């Protein structure tokens, strides 16, 4: 069965510190992976996807097929990064996204 | 402005009283989907639609119905709501397979 696991429900770091949000997945096929972010009182929106291999708002994520992981990283956290982050896996197109449980990231001043 | 619009944003209802949450998109997307968001469980897919008159069950379809009579609209119907359907609901639309999902603002439903 397809599954996405985010082991940390809550993560708190200080401004300027590095951030890593963990995501592990299980999927027998060739997955497409995404990170979505939900800022306070805003709708869920795409942060980045592994296919594009780009950096958005200083965040990057590398797909590691050997470890079945897609961790989200940022070298220097900013207060505006505080939000709920969801890792998601696409089983057969984005219409069948499977989400992890989410990690609430808090950046302390 | 390209967007997905859900109504209502907040709803409190009683057990057994039928309700409909509407979802509309103005981006001409083929795919639309409904999710519920619960603490500790993340987002779980309820139903999805690949085009007009084409719908299929997601991971947690029990107690819900959907319809897709027009491309832009994808309402979520609770024929007989129960307290375990108290949740935050999101509608999403997707342009093509494997690309970004665009989400609505969410509907917070409370069933008492």
PDB file of C-alpha atoms in Angstrom:
ATOM      1  CA  UNK A   1       0.000   0.000   0.000  1.00  0.00           C
ATOM      2  CA  UNK A   2       1.099   3.529  -0.663  1.00  0.00           C
ATOM      3  CA  UNK A   3       1.974   5.438   2.449  1.00  0.00           C
ATOM      4  CA  UNK A   4       3.640   8.700   3.386  1.00  0.00           C
ATOM      5  CA  UNK A   5       5.080   9.133   6.860  1.00  0.00           C
ATOM      6  CA  UNK A   6       6.119  12.373   8.484  1.00  0.00           C
ATOM      7  CA  UNK A   7       7.531  11.305  11.847  1.00  0.00           C
ATOM      8  CA  UNK A   8       7.480  14.744  13.477  1.00  0.00           C
ATOM      9  CA  UNK A   9       4.100  16.305  14.267  1.00  0.00           C
ATOM     10  CA  UNK A  10       5.778  19.391  15.676  1.00  0.00           C
ATOM     11  CA  UNK A  11       9.150  20.948  14.942  1.00  0.00           C
ATOM     12  CA  UNK A  12      10.483  24.065  16.542  1.00  0.00           C
ATOM     13  CA  UNK A  13      13.744  25.789  15.579  1.00  0.00           C
ATOM     14  CA  UNK A  14      15.286  29.194  16.074  1.00  0.00           C
ATOM     15  CA  UNK A  15      15.506  31.781  13.343  1.00  0.00           C
ATOM     16  CA  UNK A  16      18.687  31.336  11.330  1.00  0.00           C
ATOM     17  CA  UNK A  17      19.072  27.666  12.248  1.00  0.00           C
ATOM     18  CA  UNK A  18      18.891  24.895   9.650  1.00  0.00           C
ATOM     19  CA  UNK A  19      15.595  23.112   9.158  1.00  0.00           C
ATOM     20  CA  UNK A  20      14.904  19.576   8.036  1.00  0.00           C
ATOM     21  CA  UNK A  21      11.393  18.156   7.800  1.00  0.00           C
ATOM     22  CA  UNK A  22      11.431  14.417   7.325  1.00  0.00           C
ATOM     23  CA  UNK A  23       9.310  12.466   4.874  1.00  0.00           C
ATOM     24  CA  UNK A  24       9.448   8.761   4.136  1.00  0.00           C
ATOM     25  CA  UNK A  25       7.275   6.918   1.685  1.00  0.00           C
ATOM     26  CA  UNK A  26       6.383   3.414   0.661  1.00  0.00           C
ATOM     27  CA  UNK A  27       5.358   2.792  -2.917  1.00  0.00           C
ATOM     28  CA  UNK A  28       6.087  -0.052  -5.278  1.00  0.00           C
ATOM     29  CA  UNK A  29       6.068   2.035  -8.430  1.00  0.00           C
ATOM     30  CA  UNK A  30       7.950   5.131  -9.540  1.00  0.00           C
ATOM     31  CA  UNK A  31       6.644   7.888  -7.293  1.00  0.00           C
ATOM     32  CA  UNK A  32       6.173  11.553  -7.856  1.00  0.00           C
ATOM     33  CA  UNK A  33       6.633  13.487  -4.624  1.00  0.00           C
ATOM     34  CA  UNK A  34       5.545  16.913  -3.489  1.00  0.00           C
ATOM     35  CA  UNK A  35       5.754  19.243  -0.525  1.00  0.00           C
ATOM     36  CA  UNK A  36       2.680  21.349   0.192  1.00  0.00           C
ATOM     37  CA  UNK A  37       2.550  24.181   2.724  1.00  0.00           C
ATOM     38  CA  UNK A  38      -0.341  25.742   4.608  1.00  0.00           C
ATOM     39  CA  UNK A  39       0.340  29.121   6.186  1.00  0.00           C
ATOM     40  CA  UNK A  40      -1.946  30.372   8.921  1.00  0.00           C
ATOM     41  CA  UNK A  41      -5.435  31.165   7.595  1.00  0.00           C
ATOM     42  CA  UNK A  42      -4.409  30.359   4.017  1.00  0.00           C
ATOM     43  CA  UNK A  43      -5.169  27.527   1.674  1.00  0.00           C
ATOM     44  CA  UNK A  44      -2.853  24.619   1.022  1.00  0.00           C
ATOM     45  CA  UNK A  45      -0.393  25.395  -1.761  1.00  0.00           C
ATOM     46  CA  UNK A  46       2.397  23.619  -3.571  1.00  0.00           C
ATOM     47  CA  UNK A  47       5.873  24.378  -2.287  1.00  0.00           C
ATOM     48  CA  UNK A  48       7.923  22.151  -4.532  1.00  0.00           C
ATOM     49  CA  UNK A  49       7.973  18.823  -6.358  1.00  0.00           C
ATOM     50  CA  UNK A  50      10.858  16.485  -6.939  1.00  0.00           C
ATOM     51  CA  UNK A  51      10.547  16.491 -10.726  1.00  0.00           C
ATOM     52  CA  UNK A  52      11.332  20.194 -11.006  1.00  0.00           C
ATOM     53  CA  UNK A  53      14.410  19.965  -8.738  1.00  0.00           C
ATOM     54  CA  UNK A  54      14.096  23.654  -7.930  1.00  0.00           C
ATOM     55  CA  UNK A  55      14.510  25.687  -4.775  1.00  0.00           C
ATOM     56  CA  UNK A  56      11.472  27.602  -3.570  1.00  0.00           C
ATOM     57  CA  UNK A  57      11.750  30.162  -0.741  1.00  0.00           C
ATOM     58  CA  UNK A  58      15.155  28.645   0.061  1.00  0.00           C
ATOM     59  CA  UNK A  59      13.735  25.139   0.501  1.00  0.00           C
ATOM     60  CA  UNK A  60      15.048  22.105  -1.349  1.00  0.00           C
ATOM     61  CA  UNK A  61      14.133  18.437  -1.277  1.00  0.00           C
ATOM     62  CA  UNK A  62      15.941  15.504  -2.806  1.00  0.00           C
ATOM     63  CA  UNK A  63      14.315  12.225  -3.629  1.00  0.00           C
ATOM     64  CA  UNK A  64      16.366   9.350  -2.208  1.00  0.00           C
ATOM     65  CA  UNK A  65      14.975   6.163  -3.688  1.00  0.00           C
ATOM     66  CA  UNK A  66      17.345   3.961  -1.710  1.00  0.00           C
ATOM     67  CA  UNK A  67      16.104   5.330   1.595  1.00  0.00           C
ATOM     68  CA  UNK A  68      12.605   6.069   0.210  1.00  0.00           C
ATOM     69  CA  UNK A  69      12.824   9.564   1.603  1.00  0.00           C
ATOM     70  CA  UNK A  70      12.026  13.090   0.425  1.00  0.00           C
ATOM     71  CA  UNK A  71      13.196  15.332   3.250  1.00  0.00           C
ATOM     72  CA  UNK A  72      12.625  19.083   3.038  1.00  0.00           C
ATOM     73  CA  UNK A  73      15.588  21.281   3.957  1.00  0.00           C
ATOM     74  CA  UNK A  74      16.424  24.916   4.405  1.00  0.00           C
ATOM     75  CA  UNK A  75      19.831  26.125   5.592  1.00  0.00           C
ATOM     76  CA  UNK A  76      18.622  29.225   7.463  1.00  0.00           C
ATOM     77  CA  UNK A  77      15.079  29.321   8.830  1.00  0.00           C
ATOM     78  CA  UNK A  78      13.035  32.529   8.744  1.00  0.00           C
ATOM     79  CA  UNK A  79      10.051  33.442  10.905  1.00  0.00           C
ATOM     80  CA  UNK A  80       7.756  33.474   7.875  1.00  0.00           C
ATOM     81  CA  UNK A  81       8.508  29.776   7.364  1.00  0.00           C
ATOM     82  CA  UNK A  82       6.246  28.932  10.295  1.00  0.00           C
ATOM     83  CA  UNK A  83       3.458  26.830   8.798  1.00  0.00           C
ATOM     84  CA  UNK A  84       2.047  23.343   8.407  1.00  0.00           C
ATOM     85  CA  UNK A  85       3.981  21.239   5.904  1.00  0.00           C
ATOM     86  CA  UNK A  86       2.652  18.179   4.129  1.00  0.00           C
ATOM     87  CA  UNK A  87       4.602  15.664   2.115  1.00  0.00           C
ATOM     88  CA  UNK A  88       2.535  14.002  -0.612  1.00  0.00           C
ATOM     89  CA  UNK A  89       2.952  11.165  -3.064  1.00  0.00           C
ATOM     90  CA  UNK A  90       1.238  10.874  -6.406  1.00  0.00           C
ATOM     91  CA  UNK A  91       0.138   7.350  -7.195  1.00  0.00           C
ATOM     92  CA  UNK A  92      -1.340   7.892 -10.619  1.00  0.00           C
ATOM     93  CA  UNK A  93      -1.396  11.555 -11.318  1.00  0.00           C
ATOM     94  CA  UNK A  94      -2.036  14.414  -8.934  1.00  0.00           C
ATOM     95  CA  UNK A  95      -5.723  13.526  -8.723  1.00  0.00           C
ATOM     96  CA  UNK A  96      -4.710  10.654  -6.393  1.00  0.00           C
ATOM     97  CA  UNK A  97      -2.381  12.370  -3.964  1.00  0.00           C
ATOM     98  CA  UNK A  98      -1.561  10.553  -0.726  1.00  0.00           C
ATOM     99  CA  UNK A  99      -0.595  12.914   2.087  1.00  0.00           C
ATOM    100  CA  UNK A 100       1.474  12.448   5.189  1.00  0.00           C
ATOM    101  CA  UNK A 101       0.192  13.464   8.599  1.00  0.00           C
ATOM    102  CA  UNK A 102       1.827  16.869   8.404  1.00  0.00           C
ATOM    103  CA  UNK A 103       4.502  18.658  10.434  1.00  0.00           C
ATOM    104  CA  UNK A 104       3.818  21.959  12.135  1.00  0.00           C
ATOM    105  CA  UNK A 105       6.981  24.040  11.892  1.00  0.00           C
ATOM    106  CA  UNK A 106       7.481  26.921  14.295  1.00  0.00           C
ATOM    107  CA  UNK A 107      10.369  29.329  13.878  1.00  0.00           C
ATOM    108  CA  UNK A 108      11.250  31.087  17.106  1.00  0.00           C
ATOM    109  CA  UNK A 109      12.738  34.593  16.995  1.00  0.00           C
TER     110      UNK A 109
ATOM    111  CA  UNK B   1      -8.215  35.344 -10.779  1.00  0.00           C
ATOM    112  CA  UNK B   2      -7.720  31.579 -11.122  1.00  0.00           C
ATOM    113  CA  UNK B   3      -9.079  29.891  -8.045  1.00  0.00           C
ATOM    114  CA  UNK B   4     -11.039  27.121  -6.367  1.00  0.00           C
ATOM    115  CA  UNK B   5     -13.994  28.352  -4.328  1.00  0.00           C
ATOM    116  CA  UNK B   6     -15.748  26.416  -1.600  1.00  0.00           C
ATOM    117  CA  UNK B   7     -18.969  27.315   0.208  1.00  0.00           C
ATOM    118  CA  UNK B   8     -19.760  27.588   2.981  1.00  0.00           C
ATOM    119  CA  UNK B   9     -16.522  28.256   4.865  1.00  0.00           C
ATOM    120  CA  UNK B  10     -18.066  27.260   8.189  1.00  0.00           C
ATOM    121  CA  UNK B  11     -21.067  25.072   8.898  1.00  0.00           C
ATOM    122  CA  UNK B  12     -22.598  23.701  12.071  1.00  0.00           C
ATOM    123  CA  UNK B  13     -25.356  21.162  11.574  1.00  0.00           C
ATOM    124  CA  UNK B  14     -27.215  18.411  13.399  1.00  0.00           C
ATOM    125  CA  UNK B  15     -26.917  14.685  12.924  1.00  0.00           C
ATOM    126  CA  UNK B  16     -28.944  13.395  10.015  1.00  0.00           C
ATOM    127  CA  UNK B  17     -29.656  16.695   8.290  1.00  0.00           C
ATOM    128  CA  UNK B  18     -28.556  16.481   4.662  1.00  0.00           C
ATOM    129  CA  UNK B  19     -26.041  19.062   3.541  1.00  0.00           C
ATOM    130  CA  UNK B  20     -24.027  19.998   0.470  1.00  0.00           C
ATOM    131  CA  UNK B  21     -20.658  21.700   0.302  1.00  0.00           C
ATOM    132  CA  UNK B  22     -20.077  23.323  -3.056  1.00  0.00           C
ATOM    133  CA  UNK B  23     -16.791  23.547  -4.945  1.00  0.00           C
ATOM    134  CA  UNK B  24     -16.221  25.513  -8.099  1.00  0.00           C
ATOM    135  CA  UNK B  25     -13.092  26.122 -10.189  1.00  0.00           C
ATOM    136  CA  UNK B  26     -12.572  28.606 -13.006  1.00  0.00           C
ATOM    137  CA  UNK B  27      -9.436  27.066 -14.513  1.00  0.00           C
ATOM    138  CA  UNK B  28     -11.111  24.520 -16.814  1.00  0.00           C
ATOM    139  CA  UNK B  29      -9.359  21.663 -15.008  1.00  0.00           C
ATOM    140  CA  UNK B  30     -10.415  18.112 -15.762  1.00  0.00           C
ATOM    141  CA  UNK B  31      -9.597  16.644 -12.381  1.00  0.00           C
ATOM    142  CA  UNK B  32     -11.239  17.573  -9.088  1.00  0.00           C
ATOM    143  CA  UNK B  33     -10.962  15.992  -5.680  1.00  0.00           C
ATOM    144  CA  UNK B  34     -12.267  16.199  -2.108  1.00  0.00           C
ATOM    145  CA  UNK B  35     -10.141  15.703   1.018  1.00  0.00           C
ATOM    146  CA  UNK B  36     -10.792  15.825   4.722  1.00  0.00           C
ATOM    147  CA  UNK B  37      -8.133  17.051   7.125  1.00  0.00           C
ATOM    148  CA  UNK B  38      -8.017  15.686  10.662  1.00  0.00           C
ATOM    149  CA  UNK B  39      -5.371  16.249  13.346  1.00  0.00           C
ATOM    150  CA  UNK B  40      -2.700  13.587  13.265  1.00  0.00           C
ATOM    151  CA  UNK B  41      -4.117  12.027  10.101  1.00  0.00           C
ATOM    152  CA  UNK B  42      -3.221  14.632   7.510  1.00  0.00           C
ATOM    153  CA  UNK B  43      -5.382  14.914   4.401  1.00  0.00           C
ATOM    154  CA  UNK B  44      -7.314  11.881   3.247  1.00  0.00           C
ATOM    155  CA  UNK B  45      -9.007  11.675  -0.118  1.00  0.00           C
ATOM    156  CA  UNK B  46     -12.773  11.184  -0.079  1.00  0.00           C
ATOM    157  CA  UNK B  47     -13.706  11.166  -3.781  1.00  0.00           C
ATOM    158  CA  UNK B  48     -12.195  12.347  -7.008  1.00  0.00           C
ATOM    159  CA  UNK B  49     -13.394  13.045 -10.529  1.00  0.00           C
ATOM    160  CA  UNK B  50     -11.464  12.763 -13.766  1.00  0.00           C
ATOM    161  CA  UNK B  51     -14.059  14.516 -15.887  1.00  0.00           C
ATOM    162  CA  UNK B  52     -17.759  15.275 -16.221  1.00  0.00           C
ATOM    163  CA  UNK B  53     -19.838  12.297 -15.062  1.00  0.00           C
ATOM    164  CA  UNK B  54     -16.669  10.357 -14.096  1.00  0.00           C
ATOM    165  CA  UNK B  55     -16.122   9.943 -10.362  1.00  0.00           C
ATOM    166  CA  UNK B  56     -14.397   7.384  -8.160  1.00  0.00           C
ATOM    167  CA  UNK B  57     -13.887   6.635  -4.496  1.00  0.00           C
ATOM    168  CA  UNK B  58     -10.848   7.793  -2.617  1.00  0.00           C
ATOM    169  CA  UNK B  59      -9.592   6.369   0.648  1.00  0.00           C
ATOM    170  CA  UNK B  60     -12.471   7.392   2.948  1.00  0.00           C
ATOM    171  CA  UNK B  61     -15.672   7.583   0.856  1.00  0.00           C
ATOM    172  CA  UNK B  62     -18.139   6.172   3.407  1.00  0.00           C
ATOM    173  CA  UNK B  63     -20.929   8.589   4.230  1.00  0.00           C
ATOM    174  CA  UNK B  64     -20.258  10.887   1.281  1.00  0.00           C
ATOM    175  CA  UNK B  65     -21.556  11.357  -2.240  1.00  0.00           C
ATOM    176  CA  UNK B  66     -20.343  13.522  -5.084  1.00  0.00           C
ATOM    177  CA  UNK B  67     -21.540  14.529  -8.520  1.00  0.00           C
ATOM    178  CA  UNK B  68     -19.847  16.101 -11.547  1.00  0.00           C
ATOM    179  CA  UNK B  69     -22.519  17.366 -13.903  1.00  0.00           C
ATOM    180  CA  UNK B  70     -20.439  20.313 -15.068  1.00  0.00           C
ATOM    181  CA  UNK B  71     -16.696  20.608 -15.438  1.00  0.00           C
ATOM    182  CA  UNK B  72     -16.384  23.540 -13.067  1.00  0.00           C
ATOM    183  CA  UNK B  73     -18.459  22.172 -10.155  1.00  0.00           C
ATOM    184  CA  UNK B  74     -17.870  19.229  -7.840  1.00  0.00           C
ATOM    185  CA  UNK B  75     -20.223  19.305  -4.834  1.00  0.00           C
ATOM    186  CA  UNK B  76     -19.753  17.085  -1.786  1.00  0.00           C
ATOM    187  CA  UNK B  77     -22.986  15.687  -0.368  1.00  0.00           C
ATOM    188  CA  UNK B  78     -23.541  14.304   3.112  1.00  0.00           C
ATOM    189  CA  UNK B  79     -26.927  12.587   3.013  1.00  0.00           C
ATOM    190  CA  UNK B  80     -27.042  11.869   6.751  1.00  0.00           C
ATOM    191  CA  UNK B  81     -24.146  13.568   8.546  1.00  0.00           C
ATOM    192  CA  UNK B  82     -22.775  12.061  11.734  1.00  0.00           C
ATOM    193  CA  UNK B  83     -20.450  13.539  14.386  1.00  0.00           C
ATOM    194  CA  UNK B  84     -17.471  11.564  13.037  1.00  0.00           C
ATOM    195  CA  UNK B  85     -17.730  13.657   9.881  1.00  0.00           C
ATOM    196  CA  UNK B  86     -16.803  16.748  11.837  1.00  0.00           C
ATOM    197  CA  UNK B  87     -13.681  17.854  10.009  1.00  0.00           C
ATOM    198  CA  UNK B  88     -12.018  20.402   7.761  1.00  0.00           C
ATOM    199  CA  UNK B  89     -12.787  19.709   4.116  1.00  0.00           C
ATOM    200  CA  UNK B  90     -10.756  20.775   1.101  1.00  0.00           C
ATOM    201  CA  UNK B  91     -11.624  20.696  -2.554  1.00  0.00           C
ATOM    202  CA  UNK B  92      -8.823  20.601  -5.127  1.00  0.00           C
ATOM    203  CA  UNK B  93      -8.590  20.861  -8.892  1.00  0.00           C
ATOM    204  CA  UNK B  94      -5.747  19.596 -11.050  1.00  0.00           C
ATOM    205  CA  UNK B  95      -5.047  20.538 -14.686  1.00  0.00           C
ATOM    206  CA  UNK B  96      -3.306  17.430 -15.987  1.00  0.00           C
ATOM    207  CA  UNK B  97      -2.021  14.176 -14.617  1.00  0.00           C
ATOM    208  CA  UNK B  98       0.900  14.503 -12.231  1.00  0.00           C
ATOM    209  CA  UNK B  99       0.913  18.270 -11.896  1.00  0.00           C
ATOM    210  CA  UNK B 100       0.066  20.712  -9.145  1.00  0.00           C
ATOM    211  CA  UNK B 101      -3.193  20.517  -7.203  1.00  0.00           C
ATOM    212  CA  UNK B 102      -4.969  23.833  -6.484  1.00  0.00           C
ATOM    213  CA  UNK B 103      -6.892  23.884  -3.228  1.00  0.00           C
ATOM    214  CA  UNK B 104      -9.937  25.749  -2.023  1.00  0.00           C
ATOM    215  CA  UNK B 105      -9.989  27.709   1.219  1.00  0.00           C
ATOM    216  CA  UNK B 106     -11.500  24.864   3.191  1.00  0.00           C
ATOM    217  CA  UNK B 107     -14.873  24.233   4.850  1.00  0.00           C
ATOM    218  CA  UNK B 108     -14.968  23.622   8.571  1.00  0.00           C
ATOM    219  CA  UNK B 109     -17.916  21.339   9.313  1.00  0.00           C
ATOM    220  CA  UNK B 110     -19.202  20.527  12.772  1.00  0.00           C
ATOM    221  CA  UNK B 111     -21.903  17.887  13.205  1.00  0.00           C
ATOM    222  CA  UNK B 112     -23.558  17.849  16.609  1.00  0.00           C
TER     223      UNK B 112
END
